[in-house]
């Protein structure tokens, strides 16, 4: 059985990908450097900048992706060729919640919820046929009105789960977006904040609850 171990190292002026490959007869570590890291963050090579926290990692269709809002870029790592590429974020995007998923036919899609507003935008990354990628706007959804906005909980089992702040005794309201039909569905009302919860799908029957309670 062969496997690979990938370690991404953020340095002051560059991004370094360290890769270990097994089963090739010559098991060893090798490095791939993304030299334009500092220019990507600042727009020039004259300033020194870094992210205080590493950008959240996403995975879809063989790509690891990092959203760099300060640079308005999406950094992509192709795990087949172990090469980096950079794509502009959709126009008008600032700090936002992002979910990146597979769109089929070797494409990826992005869901955006900006400034915790009720608006949810959906884009697909499309190659224009001449080697450049561009985001195509597919749809915009209006989430149920919620004074506190919505927070992405994660993607699991073909659904994007979002948590909002309710106004009744159940403080937290959760809705799900079916990623195939793009239909919004009511999911759960809870008295507890589910931020940071780990999502799972497909438990065996012995571990699945018989019902979903409303008074959690």
PDB file of C-alpha atoms in Angstrom:
ATOM      1  CA  UNK A   1       0.000   0.000   0.000  1.00  0.00           C
ATOM      2  CA  UNK A   2       1.373   3.392  -0.974  1.00  0.00           C
ATOM      3  CA  UNK A   3       0.528   6.686   0.654  1.00  0.00           C
ATOM      4  CA  UNK A   4       1.551  10.332   0.785  1.00  0.00           C
ATOM      5  CA  UNK A   5       2.026  12.738   3.666  1.00  0.00           C
ATOM      6  CA  UNK A   6       1.675  16.460   2.932  1.00  0.00           C
ATOM      7  CA  UNK A   7       2.810  19.273   5.206  1.00  0.00           C
ATOM      8  CA  UNK A   8       2.206  22.931   4.347  1.00  0.00           C
ATOM      9  CA  UNK A   9       4.624  25.401   5.958  1.00  0.00           C
ATOM     10  CA  UNK A  10       3.969  29.155   5.944  1.00  0.00           C
ATOM     11  CA  UNK A  11       7.234  31.118   6.006  1.00  0.00           C
ATOM     12  CA  UNK A  12       7.700  34.891   6.048  1.00  0.00           C
ATOM     13  CA  UNK A  13       8.288  35.228   2.325  1.00  0.00           C
ATOM     14  CA  UNK A  14       7.150  31.954   0.789  1.00  0.00           C
ATOM     15  CA  UNK A  15       4.891  28.964   1.140  1.00  0.00           C
ATOM     16  CA  UNK A  16       6.547  25.553   1.334  1.00  0.00           C
ATOM     17  CA  UNK A  17       4.869  22.224   0.608  1.00  0.00           C
ATOM     18  CA  UNK A  18       6.712  19.201   2.010  1.00  0.00           C
ATOM     19  CA  UNK A  19       5.689  15.823   0.585  1.00  0.00           C
ATOM     20  CA  UNK A  20       6.545  12.267   1.615  1.00  0.00           C
ATOM     21  CA  UNK A  21       5.728   9.502  -0.880  1.00  0.00           C
ATOM     22  CA  UNK A  22       5.855   5.784  -0.113  1.00  0.00           C
ATOM     23  CA  UNK A  23       5.804   2.746  -2.345  1.00  0.00           C
ATOM     24  CA  UNK A  24       7.889   4.298  -5.108  1.00  0.00           C
ATOM     25  CA  UNK A  25      11.040   2.382  -4.225  1.00  0.00           C
ATOM     26  CA  UNK A  26      12.760   5.534  -3.012  1.00  0.00           C
ATOM     27  CA  UNK A  27      10.799   6.758  -0.032  1.00  0.00           C
ATOM     28  CA  UNK A  28      11.839  10.305   0.679  1.00  0.00           C
ATOM     29  CA  UNK A  29      10.683  13.826   1.440  1.00  0.00           C
ATOM     30  CA  UNK A  30      10.646  16.496  -1.251  1.00  0.00           C
ATOM     31  CA  UNK A  31       9.694  20.164  -1.226  1.00  0.00           C
ATOM     32  CA  UNK A  32       7.620  22.322  -3.562  1.00  0.00           C
ATOM     33  CA  UNK A  33       7.912  26.094  -3.097  1.00  0.00           C
ATOM     34  CA  UNK A  34       5.293  28.722  -3.864  1.00  0.00           C
ATOM     35  CA  UNK A  35       7.584  31.727  -4.239  1.00  0.00           C
ATOM     36  CA  UNK A  36       4.889  34.347  -4.838  1.00  0.00           C
ATOM     37  CA  UNK A  37       3.451  34.028  -1.340  1.00  0.00           C
ATOM     38  CA  UNK A  38       4.458  37.476  -0.060  1.00  0.00           C
ATOM     39  CA  UNK A  39       3.408  39.187  -3.296  1.00  0.00           C
ATOM     40  CA  UNK A  40       0.083  37.381  -3.153  1.00  0.00           C
ATOM     41  CA  UNK A  41      -0.623  38.716   0.334  1.00  0.00           C
ATOM     42  CA  UNK A  42       0.501  42.294  -0.157  1.00  0.00           C
ATOM     43  CA  UNK A  43       0.200  42.956  -3.879  1.00  0.00           C
ATOM     44  CA  UNK A  44       3.922  43.716  -4.061  1.00  0.00           C
ATOM     45  CA  UNK A  45       7.200  42.326  -2.829  1.00  0.00           C
ATOM     46  CA  UNK A  46       8.060  45.383  -0.756  1.00  0.00           C
ATOM     47  CA  UNK A  47       6.021  44.707   2.352  1.00  0.00           C
ATOM     48  CA  UNK A  48       6.228  41.924   4.863  1.00  0.00           C
ATOM     49  CA  UNK A  49       2.945  40.383   5.843  1.00  0.00           C
ATOM     50  CA  UNK A  50       1.548  37.125   7.068  1.00  0.00           C
ATOM     51  CA  UNK A  51      -1.721  35.719   8.315  1.00  0.00           C
ATOM     52  CA  UNK A  52      -1.891  35.562  12.082  1.00  0.00           C
ATOM     53  CA  UNK A  53      -3.938  32.422  11.660  1.00  0.00           C
ATOM     54  CA  UNK A  54      -3.612  29.931   8.851  1.00  0.00           C
ATOM     55  CA  UNK A  55      -6.511  30.265   6.392  1.00  0.00           C
ATOM     56  CA  UNK A  56      -9.143  27.547   6.706  1.00  0.00           C
ATOM     57  CA  UNK A  57      -8.420  24.592   4.432  1.00  0.00           C
ATOM     58  CA  UNK A  58     -11.070  23.246   2.048  1.00  0.00           C
ATOM     59  CA  UNK A  59     -10.940  20.116  -0.139  1.00  0.00           C
ATOM     60  CA  UNK A  60     -12.877  19.413  -3.332  1.00  0.00           C
ATOM     61  CA  UNK A  61     -12.273  17.290  -6.441  1.00  0.00           C
ATOM     62  CA  UNK A  62      -8.568  16.673  -5.785  1.00  0.00           C
ATOM     63  CA  UNK A  63      -7.787  20.249  -4.742  1.00  0.00           C
ATOM     64  CA  UNK A  64      -6.895  21.704  -1.381  1.00  0.00           C
ATOM     65  CA  UNK A  65      -8.069  25.325  -1.298  1.00  0.00           C
ATOM     66  CA  UNK A  66      -7.349  28.295   0.956  1.00  0.00           C
ATOM     67  CA  UNK A  67      -9.406  31.507   0.768  1.00  0.00           C
ATOM     68  CA  UNK A  68      -7.210  34.619   1.137  1.00  0.00           C
ATOM     69  CA  UNK A  69      -9.665  37.458   1.648  1.00  0.00           C
ATOM     70  CA  UNK A  70      -7.028  40.147   2.141  1.00  0.00           C
ATOM     71  CA  UNK A  71      -5.638  39.341  -1.286  1.00  0.00           C
ATOM     72  CA  UNK A  72      -9.057  38.516  -2.836  1.00  0.00           C
ATOM     73  CA  UNK A  73      -7.586  35.232  -4.058  1.00  0.00           C
ATOM     74  CA  UNK A  74      -8.199  31.506  -3.810  1.00  0.00           C
ATOM     75  CA  UNK A  75      -4.985  29.495  -3.466  1.00  0.00           C
ATOM     76  CA  UNK A  76      -5.364  25.985  -4.895  1.00  0.00           C
ATOM     77  CA  UNK A  77      -3.127  22.923  -4.587  1.00  0.00           C
ATOM     78  CA  UNK A  78      -3.658  20.186  -7.176  1.00  0.00           C
ATOM     79  CA  UNK A  79      -2.918  16.947  -5.279  1.00  0.00           C
ATOM     80  CA  UNK A  80      -2.344  15.066  -8.543  1.00  0.00           C
ATOM     81  CA  UNK A  81       0.399  17.299  -9.925  1.00  0.00           C
ATOM     82  CA  UNK A  82       1.385  18.822  -6.540  1.00  0.00           C
ATOM     83  CA  UNK A  83       1.328  22.277  -8.122  1.00  0.00           C
ATOM     84  CA  UNK A  84      -0.102  25.571  -6.870  1.00  0.00           C
ATOM     85  CA  UNK A  85      -2.412  27.914  -8.738  1.00  0.00           C
ATOM     86  CA  UNK A  86      -4.204  31.133  -7.824  1.00  0.00           C
ATOM     87  CA  UNK A  87      -7.716  32.226  -8.810  1.00  0.00           C
ATOM     88  CA  UNK A  88      -9.399  35.584  -8.192  1.00  0.00           C
ATOM     89  CA  UNK A  89     -12.336  35.463  -5.795  1.00  0.00           C
ATOM     90  CA  UNK A  90     -15.769  36.478  -7.144  1.00  0.00           C
ATOM     91  CA  UNK A  91     -16.138  40.236  -7.588  1.00  0.00           C
ATOM     92  CA  UNK A  92     -17.267  42.136  -4.519  1.00  0.00           C
ATOM     93  CA  UNK A  93     -16.276  39.459  -2.034  1.00  0.00           C
ATOM     94  CA  UNK A  94     -14.824  40.627   1.253  1.00  0.00           C
ATOM     95  CA  UNK A  95     -14.734  38.785   4.577  1.00  0.00           C
ATOM     96  CA  UNK A  96     -17.333  36.042   4.227  1.00  0.00           C
ATOM     97  CA  UNK A  97     -18.203  32.537   5.225  1.00  0.00           C
ATOM     98  CA  UNK A  98     -17.205  30.065   2.537  1.00  0.00           C
ATOM     99  CA  UNK A  99     -17.964  26.450   1.709  1.00  0.00           C
ATOM    100  CA  UNK A 100     -16.130  24.848  -1.246  1.00  0.00           C
ATOM    101  CA  UNK A 101     -17.393  21.596  -2.761  1.00  0.00           C
ATOM    102  CA  UNK A 102     -17.248  19.430  -5.863  1.00  0.00           C
ATOM    103  CA  UNK A 103     -19.493  20.555  -8.722  1.00  0.00           C
ATOM    104  CA  UNK A 104     -18.927  17.566 -11.027  1.00  0.00           C
ATOM    105  CA  UNK A 105     -17.028  17.331 -14.321  1.00  0.00           C
ATOM    106  CA  UNK A 106     -13.778  18.316 -12.598  1.00  0.00           C
ATOM    107  CA  UNK A 107     -15.145  21.634 -11.346  1.00  0.00           C
ATOM    108  CA  UNK A 108     -15.545  23.115  -7.894  1.00  0.00           C
ATOM    109  CA  UNK A 109     -18.315  25.302  -6.486  1.00  0.00           C
ATOM    110  CA  UNK A 110     -18.398  27.895  -3.741  1.00  0.00           C
ATOM    111  CA  UNK A 111     -21.151  29.027  -1.387  1.00  0.00           C
ATOM    112  CA  UNK A 112     -20.699  32.497   0.144  1.00  0.00           C
ATOM    113  CA  UNK A 113     -22.524  34.197   2.999  1.00  0.00           C
ATOM    114  CA  UNK A 114     -21.137  37.705   3.421  1.00  0.00           C
ATOM    115  CA  UNK A 115     -21.217  39.642   6.694  1.00  0.00           C
ATOM    116  CA  UNK A 116     -23.609  37.108   8.248  1.00  0.00           C
ATOM    117  CA  UNK A 117     -26.459  38.436   6.098  1.00  0.00           C
ATOM    118  CA  UNK A 118     -29.510  36.390   4.983  1.00  0.00           C
ATOM    119  CA  UNK A 119     -28.085  36.247   1.428  1.00  0.00           C
ATOM    120  CA  UNK A 120     -26.397  33.041   0.285  1.00  0.00           C
ATOM    121  CA  UNK A 121     -24.565  33.140  -3.065  1.00  0.00           C
ATOM    122  CA  UNK A 122     -23.536  30.163  -5.184  1.00  0.00           C
ATOM    123  CA  UNK A 123     -20.716  30.139  -7.787  1.00  0.00           C
ATOM    124  CA  UNK A 124     -19.054  27.534 -10.011  1.00  0.00           C
ATOM    125  CA  UNK A 125     -15.411  27.819 -11.108  1.00  0.00           C
ATOM    126  CA  UNK A 126     -15.359  27.435 -14.887  1.00  0.00           C
ATOM    127  CA  UNK A 127     -12.423  27.256 -17.289  1.00  0.00           C
ATOM    128  CA  UNK A 128     -12.945  29.733 -20.130  1.00  0.00           C
ATOM    129  CA  UNK A 129     -11.196  27.484 -22.664  1.00  0.00           C
ATOM    130  CA  UNK A 130      -8.033  29.569 -22.953  1.00  0.00           C
ATOM    131  CA  UNK A 131      -6.400  28.504 -19.708  1.00  0.00           C
ATOM    132  CA  UNK A 132      -8.050  31.001 -17.359  1.00  0.00           C
ATOM    133  CA  UNK A 133     -10.625  30.285 -14.668  1.00  0.00           C
ATOM    134  CA  UNK A 134     -13.597  32.445 -13.813  1.00  0.00           C
ATOM    135  CA  UNK A 135     -16.463  32.235 -11.344  1.00  0.00           C
ATOM    136  CA  UNK A 136     -19.939  31.876 -12.821  1.00  0.00           C
ATOM    137  CA  UNK A 137     -22.796  33.074 -10.624  1.00  0.00           C
ATOM    138  CA  UNK A 138     -25.315  30.235 -10.472  1.00  0.00           C
ATOM    139  CA  UNK A 139     -27.859  31.343  -7.877  1.00  0.00           C
ATOM    140  CA  UNK A 140     -28.633  33.595  -4.918  1.00  0.00           C
ATOM    141  CA  UNK A 141     -30.746  32.401  -2.001  1.00  0.00           C
ATOM    142  CA  UNK A 142     -32.552  34.399   0.657  1.00  0.00           C
ATOM    143  CA  UNK A 143     -32.280  32.596   3.967  1.00  0.00           C
ATOM    144  CA  UNK A 144     -35.118  32.908   6.516  1.00  0.00           C
ATOM    145  CA  UNK A 145     -35.026  36.330   8.195  1.00  0.00           C
ATOM    146  CA  UNK A 146     -32.777  36.165  11.228  1.00  0.00           C
ATOM    147  CA  UNK A 147     -31.622  39.124  13.297  1.00  0.00           C
ATOM    148  CA  UNK A 148     -28.305  37.527  14.166  1.00  0.00           C
ATOM    149  CA  UNK A 149     -27.461  36.283  10.688  1.00  0.00           C
ATOM    150  CA  UNK A 150     -26.275  32.751   9.963  1.00  0.00           C
ATOM    151  CA  UNK A 151     -23.145  30.758  10.654  1.00  0.00           C
ATOM    152  CA  UNK A 152     -21.859  27.905   8.474  1.00  0.00           C
ATOM    153  CA  UNK A 153     -21.749  24.700  10.521  1.00  0.00           C
ATOM    154  CA  UNK A 154     -20.298  22.522   7.775  1.00  0.00           C
ATOM    155  CA  UNK A 155     -21.122  20.179   4.917  1.00  0.00           C
ATOM    156  CA  UNK A 156     -22.089  16.544   5.416  1.00  0.00           C
ATOM    157  CA  UNK A 157     -24.290  13.967   3.718  1.00  0.00           C
ATOM    158  CA  UNK A 158     -25.027  16.225   0.765  1.00  0.00           C
ATOM    159  CA  UNK A 159     -26.212  19.157   2.885  1.00  0.00           C
ATOM    160  CA  UNK A 160     -24.827  22.526   3.940  1.00  0.00           C
ATOM    161  CA  UNK A 161     -25.902  23.163   7.537  1.00  0.00           C
ATOM    162  CA  UNK A 162     -26.348  26.733   8.817  1.00  0.00           C
ATOM    163  CA  UNK A 163     -27.142  28.011  12.305  1.00  0.00           C
ATOM    164  CA  UNK A 164     -29.105  31.174  13.035  1.00  0.00           C
ATOM    165  CA  UNK A 165     -30.237  32.969  16.167  1.00  0.00           C
ATOM    166  CA  UNK A 166     -33.913  32.524  17.003  1.00  0.00           C
ATOM    167  CA  UNK A 167     -36.233  34.795  18.980  1.00  0.00           C
ATOM    168  CA  UNK A 168     -38.207  32.177  20.932  1.00  0.00           C
ATOM    169  CA  UNK A 169     -37.172  29.891  23.785  1.00  0.00           C
ATOM    170  CA  UNK A 170     -35.085  27.853  21.353  1.00  0.00           C
ATOM    171  CA  UNK A 171     -32.232  30.286  20.858  1.00  0.00           C
ATOM    172  CA  UNK A 172     -30.499  28.548  17.960  1.00  0.00           C
ATOM    173  CA  UNK A 173     -32.241  27.596  14.719  1.00  0.00           C
ATOM    174  CA  UNK A 174     -30.585  25.353  12.134  1.00  0.00           C
ATOM    175  CA  UNK A 175     -31.491  25.062   8.457  1.00  0.00           C
ATOM    176  CA  UNK A 176     -29.975  22.852   5.764  1.00  0.00           C
ATOM    177  CA  UNK A 177     -29.421  23.386   2.054  1.00  0.00           C
ATOM    178  CA  UNK A 178     -29.774  20.305  -0.130  1.00  0.00           C
ATOM    179  CA  UNK A 179     -26.738  20.562  -2.407  1.00  0.00           C
ATOM    180  CA  UNK A 180     -28.411  18.619  -5.238  1.00  0.00           C
ATOM    181  CA  UNK A 181     -31.822  20.264  -5.328  1.00  0.00           C
ATOM    182  CA  UNK A 182     -30.670  23.589  -3.780  1.00  0.00           C
ATOM    183  CA  UNK A 183     -33.740  23.532  -1.536  1.00  0.00           C
ATOM    184  CA  UNK A 184     -33.672  24.960   1.982  1.00  0.00           C
ATOM    185  CA  UNK A 185     -35.086  22.726   4.705  1.00  0.00           C
ATOM    186  CA  UNK A 186     -35.799  23.259   8.396  1.00  0.00           C
ATOM    187  CA  UNK A 187     -33.447  21.068  10.458  1.00  0.00           C
ATOM    188  CA  UNK A 188     -33.494  21.737  14.199  1.00  0.00           C
ATOM    189  CA  UNK A 189     -34.292  24.178  17.006  1.00  0.00           C
ATOM    190  CA  UNK A 190     -31.885  24.047  19.915  1.00  0.00           C
ATOM    191  CA  UNK A 191     -31.267  25.748  23.241  1.00  0.00           C
ATOM    192  CA  UNK A 192     -27.541  25.175  22.877  1.00  0.00           C
ATOM    193  CA  UNK A 193     -25.011  26.848  20.617  1.00  0.00           C
ATOM    194  CA  UNK A 194     -23.735  24.240  18.154  1.00  0.00           C
ATOM    195  CA  UNK A 195     -20.730  26.280  17.030  1.00  0.00           C
ATOM    196  CA  UNK A 196     -17.698  24.031  16.630  1.00  0.00           C
ATOM    197  CA  UNK A 197     -19.763  20.845  16.571  1.00  0.00           C
ATOM    198  CA  UNK A 198     -18.438  18.010  14.406  1.00  0.00           C
ATOM    199  CA  UNK A 199     -20.897  16.854  11.756  1.00  0.00           C
ATOM    200  CA  UNK A 200     -21.321  13.221  10.763  1.00  0.00           C
ATOM    201  CA  UNK A 201     -23.581  11.306   8.382  1.00  0.00           C
ATOM    202  CA  UNK A 202     -24.214   7.653   7.674  1.00  0.00           C
ATOM    203  CA  UNK A 203     -24.057   6.167  11.168  1.00  0.00           C
ATOM    204  CA  UNK A 204     -24.959   2.444  11.365  1.00  0.00           C
ATOM    205  CA  UNK A 205     -28.481   1.768  12.770  1.00  0.00           C
ATOM    206  CA  UNK A 206     -27.079   0.767  16.161  1.00  0.00           C
ATOM    207  CA  UNK A 207     -25.689   4.291  16.611  1.00  0.00           C
ATOM    208  CA  UNK A 208     -28.519   6.253  15.000  1.00  0.00           C
ATOM    209  CA  UNK A 209     -31.116   7.928  17.250  1.00  0.00           C
ATOM    210  CA  UNK A 210     -34.698   6.743  16.658  1.00  0.00           C
ATOM    211  CA  UNK A 211     -35.963  10.344  16.405  1.00  0.00           C
ATOM    212  CA  UNK A 212     -34.684  13.901  16.419  1.00  0.00           C
ATOM    213  CA  UNK A 213     -35.918  15.716  19.506  1.00  0.00           C
ATOM    214  CA  UNK A 214     -37.113  19.306  19.356  1.00  0.00           C
ATOM    215  CA  UNK A 215     -36.040  20.160  22.923  1.00  0.00           C
ATOM    216  CA  UNK A 216     -32.297  19.551  22.577  1.00  0.00           C
TER     217      UNK A 216
END
